[in-house]
Short mmCIF file of C-alpha atoms in Angstrom, two decimals:
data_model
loop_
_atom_site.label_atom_id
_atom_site.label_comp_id
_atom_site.label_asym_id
_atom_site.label_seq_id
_atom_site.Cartn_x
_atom_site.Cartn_y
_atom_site.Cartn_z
CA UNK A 1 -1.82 -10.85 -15.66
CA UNK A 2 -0.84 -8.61 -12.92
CA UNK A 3 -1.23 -4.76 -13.31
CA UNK A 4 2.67 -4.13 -14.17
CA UNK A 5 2.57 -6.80 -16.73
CA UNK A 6 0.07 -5.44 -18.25
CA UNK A 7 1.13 -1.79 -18.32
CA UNK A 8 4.00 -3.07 -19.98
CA UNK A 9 2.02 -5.02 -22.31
CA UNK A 10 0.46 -2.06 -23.12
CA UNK A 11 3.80 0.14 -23.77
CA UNK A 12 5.21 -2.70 -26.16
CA UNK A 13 2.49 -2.36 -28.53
CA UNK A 14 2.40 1.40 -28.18
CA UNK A 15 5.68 1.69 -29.07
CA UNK A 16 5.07 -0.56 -32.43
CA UNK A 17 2.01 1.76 -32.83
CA UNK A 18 4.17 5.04 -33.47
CA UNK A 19 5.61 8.23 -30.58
CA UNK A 20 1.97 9.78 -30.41
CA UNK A 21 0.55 6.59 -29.05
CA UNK A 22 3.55 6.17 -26.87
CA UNK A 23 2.95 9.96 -25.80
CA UNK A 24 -0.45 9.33 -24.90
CA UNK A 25 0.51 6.05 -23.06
CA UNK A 26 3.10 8.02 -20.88
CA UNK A 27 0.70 10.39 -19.93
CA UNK A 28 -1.81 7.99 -18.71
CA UNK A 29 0.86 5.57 -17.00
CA UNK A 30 2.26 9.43 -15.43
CA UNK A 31 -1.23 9.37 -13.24
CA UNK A 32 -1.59 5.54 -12.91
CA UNK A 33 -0.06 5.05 -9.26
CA UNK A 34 -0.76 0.75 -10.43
CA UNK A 35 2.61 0.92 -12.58
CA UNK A 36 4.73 2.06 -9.49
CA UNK A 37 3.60 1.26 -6.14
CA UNK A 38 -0.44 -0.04 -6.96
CA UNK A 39 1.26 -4.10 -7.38
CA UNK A 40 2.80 -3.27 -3.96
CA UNK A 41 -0.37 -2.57 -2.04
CA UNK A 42 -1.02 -5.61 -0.63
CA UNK A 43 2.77 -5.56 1.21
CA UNK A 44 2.03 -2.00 2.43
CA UNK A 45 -1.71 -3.04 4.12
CA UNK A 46 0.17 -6.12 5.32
CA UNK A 47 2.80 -3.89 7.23
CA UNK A 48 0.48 -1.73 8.38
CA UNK A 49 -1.76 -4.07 9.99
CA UNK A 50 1.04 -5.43 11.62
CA UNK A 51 1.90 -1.41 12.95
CA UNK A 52 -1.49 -1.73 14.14
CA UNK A 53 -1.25 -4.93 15.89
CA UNK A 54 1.99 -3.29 17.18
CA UNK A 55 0.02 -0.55 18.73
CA UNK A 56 -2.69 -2.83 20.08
CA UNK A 57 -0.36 -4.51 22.28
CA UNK A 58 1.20 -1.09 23.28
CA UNK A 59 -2.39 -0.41 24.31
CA UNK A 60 -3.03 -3.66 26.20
CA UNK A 61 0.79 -2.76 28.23
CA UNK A 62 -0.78 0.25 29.04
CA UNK A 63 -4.41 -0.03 29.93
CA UNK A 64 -6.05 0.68 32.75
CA UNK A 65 -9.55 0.08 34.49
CA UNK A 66 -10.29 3.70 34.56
CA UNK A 67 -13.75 4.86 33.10
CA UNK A 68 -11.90 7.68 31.06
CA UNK A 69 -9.76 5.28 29.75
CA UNK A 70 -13.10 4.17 26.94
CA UNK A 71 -12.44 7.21 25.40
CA UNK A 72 -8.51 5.79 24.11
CA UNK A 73 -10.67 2.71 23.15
CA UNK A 74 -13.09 4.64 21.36
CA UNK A 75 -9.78 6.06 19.55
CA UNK A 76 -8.45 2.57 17.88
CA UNK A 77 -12.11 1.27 17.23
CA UNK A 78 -12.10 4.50 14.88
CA UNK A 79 -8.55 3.77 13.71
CA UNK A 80 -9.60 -0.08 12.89
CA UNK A 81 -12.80 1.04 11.31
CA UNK A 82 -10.09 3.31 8.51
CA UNK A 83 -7.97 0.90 8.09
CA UNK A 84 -10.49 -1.21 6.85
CA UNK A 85 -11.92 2.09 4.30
CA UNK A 86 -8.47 2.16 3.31
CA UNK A 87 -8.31 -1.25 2.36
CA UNK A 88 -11.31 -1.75 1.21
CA UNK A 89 -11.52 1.42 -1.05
CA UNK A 90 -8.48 1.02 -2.80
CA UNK A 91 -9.78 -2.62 -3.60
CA UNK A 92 -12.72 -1.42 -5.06
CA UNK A 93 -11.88 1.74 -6.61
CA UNK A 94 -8.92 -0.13 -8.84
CA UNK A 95 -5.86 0.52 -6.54
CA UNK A 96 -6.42 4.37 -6.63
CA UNK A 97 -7.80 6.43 -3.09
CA UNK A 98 -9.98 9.34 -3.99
CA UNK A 99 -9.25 12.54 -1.85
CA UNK A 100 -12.08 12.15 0.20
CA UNK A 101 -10.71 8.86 1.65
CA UNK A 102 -7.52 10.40 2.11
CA UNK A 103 -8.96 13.07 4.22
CA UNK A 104 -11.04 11.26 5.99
CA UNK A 105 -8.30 9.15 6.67
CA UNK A 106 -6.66 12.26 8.42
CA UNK A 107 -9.45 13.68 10.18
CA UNK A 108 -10.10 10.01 11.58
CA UNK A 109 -6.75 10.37 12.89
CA UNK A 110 -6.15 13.19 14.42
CA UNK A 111 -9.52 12.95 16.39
CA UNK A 112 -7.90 9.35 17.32
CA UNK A 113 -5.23 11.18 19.03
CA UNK A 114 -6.82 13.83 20.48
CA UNK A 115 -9.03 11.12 22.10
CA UNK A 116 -6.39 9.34 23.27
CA UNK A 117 -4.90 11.54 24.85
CA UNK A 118 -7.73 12.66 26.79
CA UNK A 119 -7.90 9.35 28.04
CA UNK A 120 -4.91 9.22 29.65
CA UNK A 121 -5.12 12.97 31.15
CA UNK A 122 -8.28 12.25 32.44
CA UNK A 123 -6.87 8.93 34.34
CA UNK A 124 -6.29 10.30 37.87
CA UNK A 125 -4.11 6.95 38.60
CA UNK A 126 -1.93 7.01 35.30
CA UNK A 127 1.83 8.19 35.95
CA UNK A 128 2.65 7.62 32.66
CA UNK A 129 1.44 9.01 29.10
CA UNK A 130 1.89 6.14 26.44
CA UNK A 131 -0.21 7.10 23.46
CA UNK A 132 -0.93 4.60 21.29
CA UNK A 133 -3.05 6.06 18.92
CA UNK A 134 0.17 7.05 16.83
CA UNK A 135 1.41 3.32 16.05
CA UNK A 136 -2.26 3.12 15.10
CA UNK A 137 -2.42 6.49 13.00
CA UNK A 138 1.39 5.49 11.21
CA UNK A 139 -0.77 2.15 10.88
CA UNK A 140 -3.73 3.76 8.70
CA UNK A 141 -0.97 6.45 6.50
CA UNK A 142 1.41 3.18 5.26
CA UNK A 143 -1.34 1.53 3.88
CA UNK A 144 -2.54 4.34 2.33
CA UNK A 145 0.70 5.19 0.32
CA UNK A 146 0.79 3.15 -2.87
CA UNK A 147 -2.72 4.14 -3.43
CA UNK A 148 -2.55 7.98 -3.39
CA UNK A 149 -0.40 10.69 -5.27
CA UNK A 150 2.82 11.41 -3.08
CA UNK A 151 1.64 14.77 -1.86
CA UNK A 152 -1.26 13.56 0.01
CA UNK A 153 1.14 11.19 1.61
CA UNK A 154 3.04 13.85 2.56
CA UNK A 155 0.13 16.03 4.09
CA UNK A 156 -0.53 12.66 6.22
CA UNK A 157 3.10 12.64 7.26
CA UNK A 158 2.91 16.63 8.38
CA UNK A 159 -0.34 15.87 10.09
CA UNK A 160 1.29 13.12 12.31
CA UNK A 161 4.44 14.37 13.00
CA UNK A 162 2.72 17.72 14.16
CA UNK A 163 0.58 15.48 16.49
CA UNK A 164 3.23 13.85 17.67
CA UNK A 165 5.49 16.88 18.61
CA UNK A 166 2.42 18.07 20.78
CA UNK A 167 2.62 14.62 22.66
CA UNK A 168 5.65 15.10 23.39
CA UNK A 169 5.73 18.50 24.45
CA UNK A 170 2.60 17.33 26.86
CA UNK A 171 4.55 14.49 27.69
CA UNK A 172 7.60 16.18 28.97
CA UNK A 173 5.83 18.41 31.52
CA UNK A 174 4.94 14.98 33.11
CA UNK A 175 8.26 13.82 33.59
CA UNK A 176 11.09 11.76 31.77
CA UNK A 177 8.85 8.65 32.01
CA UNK A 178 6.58 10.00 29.66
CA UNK A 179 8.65 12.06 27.60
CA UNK A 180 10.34 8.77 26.90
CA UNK A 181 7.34 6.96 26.35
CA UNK A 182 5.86 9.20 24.35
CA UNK A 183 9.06 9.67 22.01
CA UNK A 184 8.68 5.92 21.05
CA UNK A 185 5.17 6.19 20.44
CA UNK A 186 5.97 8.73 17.84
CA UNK A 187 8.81 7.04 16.03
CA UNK A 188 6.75 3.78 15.68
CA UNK A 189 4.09 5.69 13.90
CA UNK A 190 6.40 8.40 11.98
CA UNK A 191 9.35 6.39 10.97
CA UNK A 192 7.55 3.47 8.50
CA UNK A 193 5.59 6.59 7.11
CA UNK A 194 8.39 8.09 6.42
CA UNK A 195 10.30 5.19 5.18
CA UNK A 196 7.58 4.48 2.55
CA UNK A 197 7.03 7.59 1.03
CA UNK A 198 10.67 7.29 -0.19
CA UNK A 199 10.70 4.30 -1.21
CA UNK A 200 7.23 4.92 -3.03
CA UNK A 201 9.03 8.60 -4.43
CA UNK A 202 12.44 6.15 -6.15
CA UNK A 203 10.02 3.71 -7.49
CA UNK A 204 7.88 6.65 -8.65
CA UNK A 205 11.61 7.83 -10.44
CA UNK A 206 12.76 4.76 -11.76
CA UNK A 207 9.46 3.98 -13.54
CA UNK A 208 9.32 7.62 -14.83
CA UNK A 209 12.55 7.24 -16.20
CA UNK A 210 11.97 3.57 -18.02
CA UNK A 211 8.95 5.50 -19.44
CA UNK A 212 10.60 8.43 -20.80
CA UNK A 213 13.53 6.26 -22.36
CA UNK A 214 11.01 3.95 -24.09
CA UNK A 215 9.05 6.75 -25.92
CA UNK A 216 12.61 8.66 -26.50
CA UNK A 217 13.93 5.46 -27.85
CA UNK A 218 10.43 5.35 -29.95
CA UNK A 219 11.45 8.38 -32.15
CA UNK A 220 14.84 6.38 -33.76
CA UNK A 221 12.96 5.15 -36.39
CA UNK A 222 9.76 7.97 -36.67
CA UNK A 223 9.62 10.27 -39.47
CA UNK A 224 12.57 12.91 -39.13
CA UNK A 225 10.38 15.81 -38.95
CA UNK A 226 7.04 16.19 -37.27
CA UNK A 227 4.56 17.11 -34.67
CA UNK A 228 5.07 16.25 -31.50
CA UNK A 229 2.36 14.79 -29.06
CA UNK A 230 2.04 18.34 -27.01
CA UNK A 231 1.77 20.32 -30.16
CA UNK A 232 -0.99 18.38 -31.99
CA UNK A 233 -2.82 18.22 -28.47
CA UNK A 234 -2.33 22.00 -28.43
CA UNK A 235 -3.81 22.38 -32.14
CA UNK A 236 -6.60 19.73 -31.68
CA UNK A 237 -8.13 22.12 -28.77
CA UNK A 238 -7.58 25.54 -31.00
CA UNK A 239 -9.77 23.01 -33.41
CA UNK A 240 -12.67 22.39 -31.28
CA UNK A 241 -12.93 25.77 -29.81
CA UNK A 242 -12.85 27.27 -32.92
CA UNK A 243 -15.55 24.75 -34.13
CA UNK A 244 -17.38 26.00 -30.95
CA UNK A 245 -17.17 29.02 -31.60
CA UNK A 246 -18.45 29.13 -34.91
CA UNK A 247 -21.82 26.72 -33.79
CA UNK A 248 -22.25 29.42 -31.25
CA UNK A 249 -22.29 32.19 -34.07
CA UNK A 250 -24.43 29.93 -36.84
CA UNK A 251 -27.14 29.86 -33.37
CA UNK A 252 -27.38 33.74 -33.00
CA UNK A 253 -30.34 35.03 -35.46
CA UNK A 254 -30.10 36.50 -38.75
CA UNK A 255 -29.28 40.34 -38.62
CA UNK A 256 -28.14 40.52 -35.13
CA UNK A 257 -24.55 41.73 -34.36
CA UNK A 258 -21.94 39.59 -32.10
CA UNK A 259 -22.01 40.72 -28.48
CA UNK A 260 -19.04 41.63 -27.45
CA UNK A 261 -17.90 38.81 -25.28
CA UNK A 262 -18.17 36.43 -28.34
CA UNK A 263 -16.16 38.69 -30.52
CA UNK A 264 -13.14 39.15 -27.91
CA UNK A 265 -13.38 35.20 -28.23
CA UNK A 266 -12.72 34.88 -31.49
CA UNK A 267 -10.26 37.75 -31.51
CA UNK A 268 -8.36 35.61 -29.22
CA UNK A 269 -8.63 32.45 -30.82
CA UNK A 270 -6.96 33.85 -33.98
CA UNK A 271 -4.24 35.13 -32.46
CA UNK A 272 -3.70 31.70 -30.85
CA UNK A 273 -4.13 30.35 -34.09
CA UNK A 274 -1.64 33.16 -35.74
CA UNK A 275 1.36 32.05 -33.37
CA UNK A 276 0.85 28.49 -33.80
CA UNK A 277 1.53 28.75 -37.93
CA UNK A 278 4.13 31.09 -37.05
CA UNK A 279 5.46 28.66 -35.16
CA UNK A 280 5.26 26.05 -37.27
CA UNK A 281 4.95 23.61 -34.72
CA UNK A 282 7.22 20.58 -37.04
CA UNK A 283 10.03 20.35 -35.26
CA UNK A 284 12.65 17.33 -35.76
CA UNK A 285 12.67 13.69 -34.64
CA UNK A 286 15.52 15.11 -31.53
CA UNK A 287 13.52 18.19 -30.52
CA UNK A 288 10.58 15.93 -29.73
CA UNK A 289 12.40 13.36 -28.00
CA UNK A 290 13.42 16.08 -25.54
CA UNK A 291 10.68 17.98 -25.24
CA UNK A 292 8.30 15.15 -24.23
CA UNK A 293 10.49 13.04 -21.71
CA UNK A 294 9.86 14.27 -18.13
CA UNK A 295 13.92 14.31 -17.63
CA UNK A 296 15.13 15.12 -20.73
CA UNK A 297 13.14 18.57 -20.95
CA UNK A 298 14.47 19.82 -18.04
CA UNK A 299 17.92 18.63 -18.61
CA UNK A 300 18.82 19.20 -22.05
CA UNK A 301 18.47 22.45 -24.53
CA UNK A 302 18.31 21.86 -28.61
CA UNK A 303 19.50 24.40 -30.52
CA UNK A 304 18.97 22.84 -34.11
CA UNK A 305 17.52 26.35 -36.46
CA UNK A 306 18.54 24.29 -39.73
CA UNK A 307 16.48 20.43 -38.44
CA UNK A 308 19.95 19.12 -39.51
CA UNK A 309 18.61 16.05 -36.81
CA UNK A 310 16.32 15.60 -39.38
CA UNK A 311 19.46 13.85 -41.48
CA UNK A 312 20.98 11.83 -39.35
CA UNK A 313 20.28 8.04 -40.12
CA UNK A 314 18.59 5.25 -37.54
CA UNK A 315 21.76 4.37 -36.56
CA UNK A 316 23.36 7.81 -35.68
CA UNK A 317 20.46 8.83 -34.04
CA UNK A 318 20.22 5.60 -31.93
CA UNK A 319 24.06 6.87 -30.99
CA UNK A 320 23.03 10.36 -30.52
CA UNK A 321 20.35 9.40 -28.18
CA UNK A 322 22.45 7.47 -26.14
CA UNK A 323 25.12 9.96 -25.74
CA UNK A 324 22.01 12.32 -24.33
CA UNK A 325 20.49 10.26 -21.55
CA UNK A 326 24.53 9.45 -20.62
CA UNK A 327 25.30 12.89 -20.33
CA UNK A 328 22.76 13.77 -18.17
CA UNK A 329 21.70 10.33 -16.34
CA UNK A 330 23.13 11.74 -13.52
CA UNK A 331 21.39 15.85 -13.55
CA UNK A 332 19.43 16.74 -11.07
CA UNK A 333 16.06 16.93 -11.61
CA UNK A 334 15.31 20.99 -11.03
CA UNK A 335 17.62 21.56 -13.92
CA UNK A 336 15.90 24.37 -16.09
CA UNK A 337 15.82 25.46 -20.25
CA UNK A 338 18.19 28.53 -19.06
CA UNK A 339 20.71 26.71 -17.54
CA UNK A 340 20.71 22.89 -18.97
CA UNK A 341 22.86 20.23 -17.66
CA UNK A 342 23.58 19.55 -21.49
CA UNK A 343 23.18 22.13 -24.39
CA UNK A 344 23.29 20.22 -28.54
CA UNK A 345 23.87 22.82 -30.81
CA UNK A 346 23.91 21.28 -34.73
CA UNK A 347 26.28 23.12 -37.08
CA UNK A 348 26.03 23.45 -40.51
CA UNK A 349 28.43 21.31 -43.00
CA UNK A 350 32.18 23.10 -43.03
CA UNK A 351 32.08 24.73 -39.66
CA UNK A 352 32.65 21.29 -37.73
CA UNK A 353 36.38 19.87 -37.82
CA UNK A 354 38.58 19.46 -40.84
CA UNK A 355 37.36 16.57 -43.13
CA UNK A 356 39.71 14.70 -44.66
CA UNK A 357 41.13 16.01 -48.10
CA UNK A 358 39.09 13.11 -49.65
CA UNK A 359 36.13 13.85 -48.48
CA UNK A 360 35.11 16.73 -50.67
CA UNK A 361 31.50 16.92 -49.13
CA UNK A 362 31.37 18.81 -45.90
CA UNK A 363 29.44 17.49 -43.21
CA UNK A 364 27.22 19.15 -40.40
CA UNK A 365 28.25 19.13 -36.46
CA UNK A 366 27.17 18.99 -33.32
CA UNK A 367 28.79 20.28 -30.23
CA UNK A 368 28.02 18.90 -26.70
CA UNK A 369 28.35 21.31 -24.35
CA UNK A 370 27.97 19.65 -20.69
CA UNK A 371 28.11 22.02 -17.42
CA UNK A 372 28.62 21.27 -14.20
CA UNK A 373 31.45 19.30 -14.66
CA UNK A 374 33.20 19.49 -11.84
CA UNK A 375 30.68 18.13 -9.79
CA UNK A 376 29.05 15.62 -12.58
CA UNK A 377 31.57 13.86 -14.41
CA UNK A 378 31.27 12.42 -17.55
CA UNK A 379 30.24 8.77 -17.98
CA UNK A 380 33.24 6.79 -19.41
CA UNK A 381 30.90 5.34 -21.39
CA UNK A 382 30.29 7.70 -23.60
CA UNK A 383 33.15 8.24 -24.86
CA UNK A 384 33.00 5.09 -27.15
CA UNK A 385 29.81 6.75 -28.33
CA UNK A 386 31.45 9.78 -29.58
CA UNK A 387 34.43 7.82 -31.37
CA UNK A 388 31.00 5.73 -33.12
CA UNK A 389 29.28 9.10 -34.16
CA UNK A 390 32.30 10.53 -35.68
CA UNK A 391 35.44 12.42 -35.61
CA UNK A 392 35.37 14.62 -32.22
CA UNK A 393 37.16 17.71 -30.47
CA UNK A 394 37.41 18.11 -26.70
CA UNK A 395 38.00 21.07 -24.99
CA UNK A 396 37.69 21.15 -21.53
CA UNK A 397 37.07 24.19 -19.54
CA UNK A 398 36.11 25.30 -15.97
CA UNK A 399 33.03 23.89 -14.61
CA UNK A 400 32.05 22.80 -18.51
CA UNK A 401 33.28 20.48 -21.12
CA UNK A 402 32.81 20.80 -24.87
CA UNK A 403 33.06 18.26 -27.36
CA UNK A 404 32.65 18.94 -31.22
CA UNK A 405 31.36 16.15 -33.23
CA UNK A 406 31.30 16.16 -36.83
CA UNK A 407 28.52 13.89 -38.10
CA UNK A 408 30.26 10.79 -39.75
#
């Protein structure tokens, strides 16, 4: 079973087991580079091999018999030699780099081009600067990208492009020839870098967002109130350092007064644990649901005082839900809690639209308020959704439309 299948295996029997195990899950797949770009390691040290071949025979074009020239040789036998750590590590180590590789991986490079280039400055015959050791460097970076979080992959990317720009600054006081030359070096070793990372960084999105829909899509049919997995995470380590704390007391001898340091301690750790039963920490089935996707929590505000969520039924909620990730499938992704792409404010029964005269029990509300709309239409889709959820109000306004929904 290959490591995606498995993942997946994993989040179908998660999401049977309840949201906390499918909060858990998430957070483990979040750091687990094997869901989104580990399976396509073995393409990415395929490519760059052949970037390195690439730069071999750049090499061979170039060469020359003199002695200064070893030290450009030395330069790829170093390159080879991480390639193959690369490689090899990730192999061993379950698909994952550690930082050390990664920045050894860098050092090994820049000292590759650095060497490189002194071995075609110190060629006395050489008209022409064609450094290779970029192709080779590009080479080493694209096969370490699915292994490695994305801003390590970006270091390596700043690391070579620097490089590079001082080739070609050094290559342009030589003449056009090598300016040229050394311009081509660069983009063969930038550009499938580059290339990579985002197509490592939409993988890394779409996965994120399958994720967060599965656990949202987990909470239809939880219980309508409850804890959420941040919350109970939150009390469980109040818990142990208050257990802690008091094994560190029942240790000091009879008689003897707590030192200071251990009182301020526990003075803090009841304060903590004063705010979180203030708080309450329950919260509805919605409020969850938003709070723990990666998208939705920067995207969308609740403002439910009453937990009238807590009523609606499997079905409604499946609706509701839908009508959420539509509204804001397209938001950008530095949206914030003080200015949400979507706000859901739930109204208590009566203040929602008129029911009909033979309906004499009021019903609660909820009122989508959606900004930006000028730039971010609505989808067209959701509008069936509303009609399904119940009777509904639009009023559209500058930049923002508002649609009142009275829970049917």
């Amino acid at each position: 079973m290959s490591a995606l299948s498995a993942s997946l295996d994993q989040l179908a029997r998660s999401n049977r087991a309840g949201s906390a195990a499918l909060g858990r899950l998430r957070a483990r797949l979040r750091q687990d580079r094997n869901v989104s770009a580990g399976h396509l390691g073995l393409g990415f040290a395929i490519i760059g091999g052949l970037l390195m071949v690439r730069g071999l025979a750049s090499l061979a074009w170039s060469w020359t018999d003199e002695p200064a020239r070893a030290l450009t040789a030395l330069a790829w036998v170093l390159l080879a030699v991480a390639f193959a750590l690369v490689v090899l590590a990730a192999r061993r180590s379950g698909g994952v780099l550690s930082a050390r590789v990664s920045y050894a991986v860098l050092a090994v490079g820049v000292a590759s081009l650095g060497l490189d280039l002194a071995g075609f400055l110190a060629d006395s015959e050489s008209t022409l600067l064609y450094p290779t050791a970029t192709i080779g460097f590009g080479g080493c970076l694209f096969a370490s990208l699915p292994h490695q979080p994305l801003r390590r992959s970006l270091e390596g990317a700043w690391v070579l492009a620097a490089g590079g720009v001082a080739l070609i600054v050094t290559g342009a006081t030589l003449g056009a020839e090598s300016l040229s030359a050394c311009v081509t070096a660069v983009l063969l070793g930038l550009a499938p870098v580059l290339a990579g990372i985002s197509m490592i960084q939409v993988i890394d999105r779409h996965v994120g967002r399958v994720i967060d829909h599965a656990v949202a899509d987990s909470l239809v049919a939880a219980p309508a109130v409850g804890h959420g997995v941040l919350a109970v995470s939150e009390l469980r380590r109040m818990d142990a350092d208050a257990e802690q704390l008091l094994a560190t007391v029942a240790r000091m001898p009879a008689g003897r007064a707590i030192d200071a340091a251990t009182a301020a301690d526990a003075r803090a750790l009841g304060d903590q644990l004063r705010q979180a039963l203030m708080a309450d920490h329950e919260q509805s089935w919605l409020q969850i649901a938003v709070t723990e996707s990666g998208h939705l929590s920067r995207t969308v505000r609740v403002n439910d005082p009453a937990v009238l969520a807590a009523d609606l039924q499997p079905e409604q909620r499946r609706t509701l839900l839908a009508l959420v990730w539509l509204c804001v499938a397209a938001a950008p992704e530095s949206g914030s809690a003080v200015s949400p792409a979507l706000e859901l404010a739930f109204l208590p029964s009566g203040a929602g639209p008129a029911a009909p005269l033979h309906d004499a029990r009021p019903r609660p509300s909820v009122v989508f308020s959606l900004a930006d709309t000028d730039h971010r239409p609505i989808d067209p889709a959701a509008w069936p959704l509303f009609v399904q959820l119940g009777p509904h109000t639009v009023d559209l306004r500058a930049g923002r439309l508002l649609v009142q929904t009275e829970l049917a």
